[in-house]
Amino acid sequence: MSEVQFKNYRIKYNDPHDIAAIIECYILDVYKSRNIRKGDTVIDIGAGIGEFAVLASKLVGNNGNVIAIEPSPDDFNTLLMNLKTNLCNNVMPLNLAISNKPEKIKLEFKRKTFESNANSLTNILRTLNINTERIRFMKMDIEGGERRAIPSSIEIIEKLDFL
């Protein structure tokens, strides 16, 4: 496993594909993270190795929180390491996929195939007792799974300031 350091962030990665995600997040700011405010609740769907979750954690501060959802077991383990390394105690990591219903789905990413439990975002947030009124910002990068995730999340998406 390799690591890159950018400003005050240390991000471990396990695949060359991750370098592009790190550049998108920290250098290009493709997710427009400047719109995240202190105290926000941020949803990171397709959290990968946690590059965005780490950044969002620092931006929301101690009174905010981040829910980082990642189905890949390999990326999820790296996500947990990155949260620990960067002292991100306000992030709730979930090893799940987002779909339109509770199910087990087969996914392929980074040349690996794996199965993941999946559920709708609405069901997950309800189970976790998350106040959806505090969610202003959501990042969703799920490699084509958006077609299943968005229709069942529309009630939440309509209230967002940033997607």
mmCIF file of C-alpha atoms in Angstrom:
data_model
loop_
_atom_site.group_PDB
_atom_site.id
_atom_site.type_symbol
_atom_site.label_atom_id
_atom_site.label_comp_id
_atom_site.label_asym_id
_atom_site.label_seq_id
_atom_site.Cartn_x
_atom_site.Cartn_y
_atom_site.Cartn_z
ATOM 1 C CA MET A 1 0.000 0.000 0.000
ATOM 2 C CA SER A 2 1.256 3.456 -0.916
ATOM 3 C CA GLU A 3 0.526 6.850 0.582
ATOM 4 C CA VAL A 4 0.330 10.408 -0.718
ATOM 5 C CA GLN A 5 0.508 13.527 1.422
ATOM 6 C CA PHE A 6 -1.180 16.751 0.368
ATOM 7 C CA LYS A 7 -1.257 19.714 2.739
ATOM 8 C CA ASN A 8 -2.352 18.243 6.095
ATOM 9 C CA TYR A 9 -3.868 15.094 4.601
ATOM 10 C CA ARG A 10 -2.255 11.653 4.403
ATOM 11 C CA ILE A 11 -4.116 9.305 2.078
ATOM 12 C CA LYS A 12 -3.238 5.633 1.659
ATOM 13 C CA TYR A 13 -4.196 4.012 -1.618
ATOM 14 C CA ASN A 14 -4.144 0.495 -3.020
ATOM 15 C CA ASP A 15 -4.598 0.926 -6.783
ATOM 16 C CA PRO A 16 -3.342 3.368 -9.453
ATOM 17 C CA HIS A 17 -7.005 4.279 -10.101
ATOM 18 C CA ASP A 18 -7.029 5.906 -6.658
ATOM 19 C CA ILE A 19 -4.477 8.530 -7.704
ATOM 20 C CA ALA A 20 -7.015 10.013 -10.119
ATOM 21 C CA ALA A 21 -9.618 10.176 -7.332
ATOM 22 C CA ILE A 22 -7.147 11.915 -5.010
ATOM 23 C CA ILE A 23 -6.285 14.484 -7.711
ATOM 24 C CA GLU A 24 -9.992 15.059 -8.461
ATOM 25 C CA CYS A 25 -10.687 15.659 -4.792
ATOM 26 C CA TYR A 26 -7.709 17.656 -3.532
ATOM 27 C CA ILE A 27 -6.370 19.467 -6.593
ATOM 28 C CA LEU A 28 -9.246 19.835 -9.075
ATOM 29 C CA ASP A 29 -12.049 20.032 -6.462
ATOM 30 C CA VAL A 30 -14.471 18.379 -8.889
ATOM 31 C CA TYR A 31 -16.975 17.884 -6.055
ATOM 32 C CA LYS A 32 -17.015 21.607 -5.183
ATOM 33 C CA SER A 33 -16.112 20.925 -1.551
ATOM 34 C CA ARG A 34 -15.802 24.683 -0.938
ATOM 35 C CA ASN A 35 -19.615 24.586 -0.524
ATOM 36 C CA ILE A 36 -19.399 22.422 2.602
ATOM 37 C CA ARG A 37 -19.918 24.400 5.823
ATOM 38 C CA LYS A 38 -19.078 23.781 9.458
ATOM 39 C CA GLY A 39 -21.838 21.738 11.098
ATOM 40 C CA ASP A 40 -23.136 20.185 7.859
ATOM 41 C CA THR A 41 -24.064 16.565 7.452
ATOM 42 C CA VAL A 42 -22.429 15.276 4.262
ATOM 43 C CA ILE A 43 -23.261 12.019 2.493
ATOM 44 C CA ASP A 44 -20.436 10.398 0.515
ATOM 45 C CA ILE A 45 -21.870 7.617 -1.646
ATOM 46 C CA GLY A 46 -19.108 5.673 -3.337
ATOM 47 C CA ALA A 47 -16.581 6.741 -0.718
ATOM 48 C CA GLY A 48 -13.817 4.593 -2.189
ATOM 49 C CA ILE A 49 -10.638 4.862 -0.117
ATOM 50 C CA GLY A 50 -12.041 7.864 1.748
ATOM 51 C CA GLU A 51 -10.242 10.734 0.030
ATOM 52 C CA PHE A 52 -13.410 12.872 -0.050
ATOM 53 C CA ALA A 53 -14.689 11.671 3.348
ATOM 54 C CA VAL A 54 -11.429 12.817 4.967
ATOM 55 C CA LEU A 55 -11.682 16.249 3.333
ATOM 56 C CA ALA A 56 -15.382 16.604 4.188
ATOM 57 C CA SER A 57 -14.692 15.530 7.786
ATOM 58 C CA LYS A 58 -12.309 18.434 8.268
ATOM 59 C CA LEU A 59 -14.632 20.906 6.547
ATOM 60 C CA VAL A 60 -17.738 20.054 8.628
ATOM 61 C CA GLY A 61 -15.740 20.192 11.862
ATOM 62 C CA ASN A 62 -16.611 18.730 15.229
ATOM 63 C CA ASN A 63 -20.291 19.713 15.037
ATOM 64 C CA GLY A 64 -20.843 18.154 11.622
ATOM 65 C CA ASN A 65 -20.694 14.606 10.370
ATOM 66 C CA VAL A 66 -20.025 12.578 7.265
ATOM 67 C CA ILE A 67 -21.669 9.325 6.272
ATOM 68 C CA ALA A 68 -19.246 7.442 3.992
ATOM 69 C CA ILE A 69 -20.818 4.555 2.072
ATOM 70 C CA GLU A 70 -18.554 2.123 0.198
ATOM 71 C CA PRO A 71 -19.400 -1.435 -0.942
ATOM 72 C CA SER A 72 -15.913 -2.667 -1.967
ATOM 73 C CA PRO A 73 -14.291 -4.621 0.888
ATOM 74 C CA ASP A 74 -10.778 -3.599 -0.221
ATOM 75 C CA ASP A 75 -11.596 0.080 -0.550
ATOM 76 C CA PHE A 76 -13.610 0.018 2.664
ATOM 77 C CA ASN A 77 -10.604 -1.299 4.612
ATOM 78 C CA THR A 78 -8.419 1.452 3.123
ATOM 79 C CA LEU A 79 -11.157 3.975 3.939
ATOM 80 C CA LEU A 80 -11.034 2.888 7.593
ATOM 81 C CA MET A 81 -7.241 3.320 7.643
ATOM 82 C CA ASN A 82 -7.493 6.793 6.112
ATOM 83 C CA LEU A 83 -10.130 7.868 8.620
ATOM 84 C CA LYS A 84 -7.927 6.688 11.482
ATOM 85 C CA THR A 85 -4.713 8.225 10.090
ATOM 86 C CA ASN A 86 -6.414 11.600 9.592
ATOM 87 C CA LEU A 87 -8.272 11.530 12.947
ATOM 88 C CA CYS A 88 -11.721 11.691 11.346
ATOM 89 C CA ASN A 89 -13.896 10.839 14.334
ATOM 90 C CA ASN A 90 -16.996 12.461 12.846
ATOM 91 C CA VAL A 91 -17.296 10.000 9.938
ATOM 92 C CA MET A 92 -19.663 7.039 9.986
ATOM 93 C CA PRO A 93 -18.294 4.458 7.521
ATOM 94 C CA LEU A 94 -20.762 1.933 6.086
ATOM 95 C CA ASN A 95 -19.721 -1.096 4.030
ATOM 96 C CA LEU A 96 -22.840 -1.090 1.826
ATOM 97 C CA ALA A 97 -24.070 -0.292 -1.658
ATOM 98 C CA ILE A 98 -26.944 2.042 -2.452
ATOM 99 C CA SER A 99 -29.778 0.572 -4.476
ATOM 100 C CA ASN A 100 -33.531 0.996 -4.704
ATOM 101 C CA LYS A 101 -34.354 -1.779 -2.208
ATOM 102 C CA PRO A 102 -32.755 -4.118 0.334
ATOM 103 C CA GLU A 103 -30.828 -6.723 -1.633
ATOM 104 C CA LYS A 104 -27.479 -8.385 -2.177
ATOM 105 C CA ILE A 105 -25.808 -7.217 -5.386
ATOM 106 C CA LYS A 106 -22.807 -8.305 -7.390
ATOM 107 C CA LEU A 107 -20.447 -5.476 -8.340
ATOM 108 C CA GLU A 108 -17.257 -5.115 -10.327
ATOM 109 C CA PHE A 109 -14.733 -2.356 -9.687
ATOM 110 C CA LYS A 110 -10.980 -2.055 -10.151
ATOM 111 C CA ARG A 111 -10.863 -5.398 -11.961
ATOM 112 C CA LYS A 112 -12.415 -7.185 -8.947
ATOM 113 C CA THR A 113 -15.850 -8.723 -8.507
ATOM 114 C CA PHE A 114 -17.527 -8.800 -5.102
ATOM 115 C CA GLU A 115 -20.942 -9.020 -3.471
ATOM 116 C CA SER A 116 -22.366 -6.353 -1.212
ATOM 117 C CA ASN A 117 -25.446 -5.803 0.853
ATOM 118 C CA ALA A 118 -27.443 -2.915 -0.554
ATOM 119 C CA ASN A 119 -30.352 -0.773 0.516
ATOM 120 C CA SER A 120 -31.978 2.508 -0.409
ATOM 121 C CA LEU A 121 -30.440 5.659 1.027
ATOM 122 C CA THR A 122 -33.795 6.520 2.594
ATOM 123 C CA ASN A 123 -33.914 3.197 4.450
ATOM 124 C CA ILE A 124 -30.303 3.487 5.614
ATOM 125 C CA LEU A 125 -30.725 7.028 6.956
ATOM 126 C CA ARG A 126 -34.004 6.095 8.655
ATOM 127 C CA THR A 127 -32.356 3.078 10.337
ATOM 128 C CA LEU A 128 -29.461 5.258 11.527
ATOM 129 C CA ASN A 129 -31.854 7.942 12.769
ATOM 130 C CA ILE A 130 -30.140 10.603 10.632
ATOM 131 C CA ASN A 131 -31.936 13.940 10.407
ATOM 132 C CA THR A 132 -32.202 14.473 6.643
ATOM 133 C CA GLU A 133 -32.971 18.185 7.183
ATOM 134 C CA ARG A 134 -29.273 18.777 8.059
ATOM 135 C CA ILE A 135 -28.004 17.198 4.842
ATOM 136 C CA ARG A 136 -26.998 19.968 2.427
ATOM 137 C CA PHE A 137 -24.300 18.210 0.424
ATOM 138 C CA MET A 138 -24.070 14.783 -1.179
ATOM 139 C CA LYS A 139 -21.323 13.307 -3.328
ATOM 140 C CA MET A 140 -22.410 10.341 -5.420
ATOM 141 C CA ASP A 141 -19.861 8.516 -7.572
ATOM 142 C CA ILE A 142 -21.042 4.936 -7.945
ATOM 143 C CA GLU A 143 -19.924 3.851 -11.382
ATOM 144 C CA GLY A 144 -23.323 3.596 -13.046
ATOM 145 C CA GLY A 145 -25.284 2.542 -9.963
ATOM 146 C CA GLU A 146 -26.885 5.984 -9.914
ATOM 147 C CA ARG A 147 -29.808 4.713 -12.013
ATOM 148 C CA ARG A 148 -30.899 2.554 -9.050
ATOM 149 C CA ALA A 149 -29.883 4.947 -6.278
ATOM 150 C CA ILE A 150 -31.347 8.239 -7.473
ATOM 151 C CA PRO A 151 -35.053 7.342 -7.904
ATOM 152 C CA SER A 152 -35.272 5.910 -4.386
ATOM 153 C CA SER A 153 -33.336 8.904 -2.954
ATOM 154 C CA ILE A 154 -35.265 11.662 -4.707
ATOM 155 C CA GLU A 155 -36.960 12.820 -1.501
ATOM 156 C CA ILE A 156 -33.519 13.522 0.001
ATOM 157 C CA ILE A 157 -31.953 14.851 -3.207
ATOM 158 C CA GLU A 158 -34.701 17.465 -3.654
ATOM 159 C CA LYS A 159 -33.726 19.087 -0.321
ATOM 160 C CA LEU A 160 -29.982 19.264 -1.070
ATOM 161 C CA ASP A 161 -28.123 22.472 -1.821
ATOM 162 C CA PHE A 162 -25.333 20.529 -3.571
ATOM 163 C CA LEU A 163 -25.180 17.122 -5.306
#
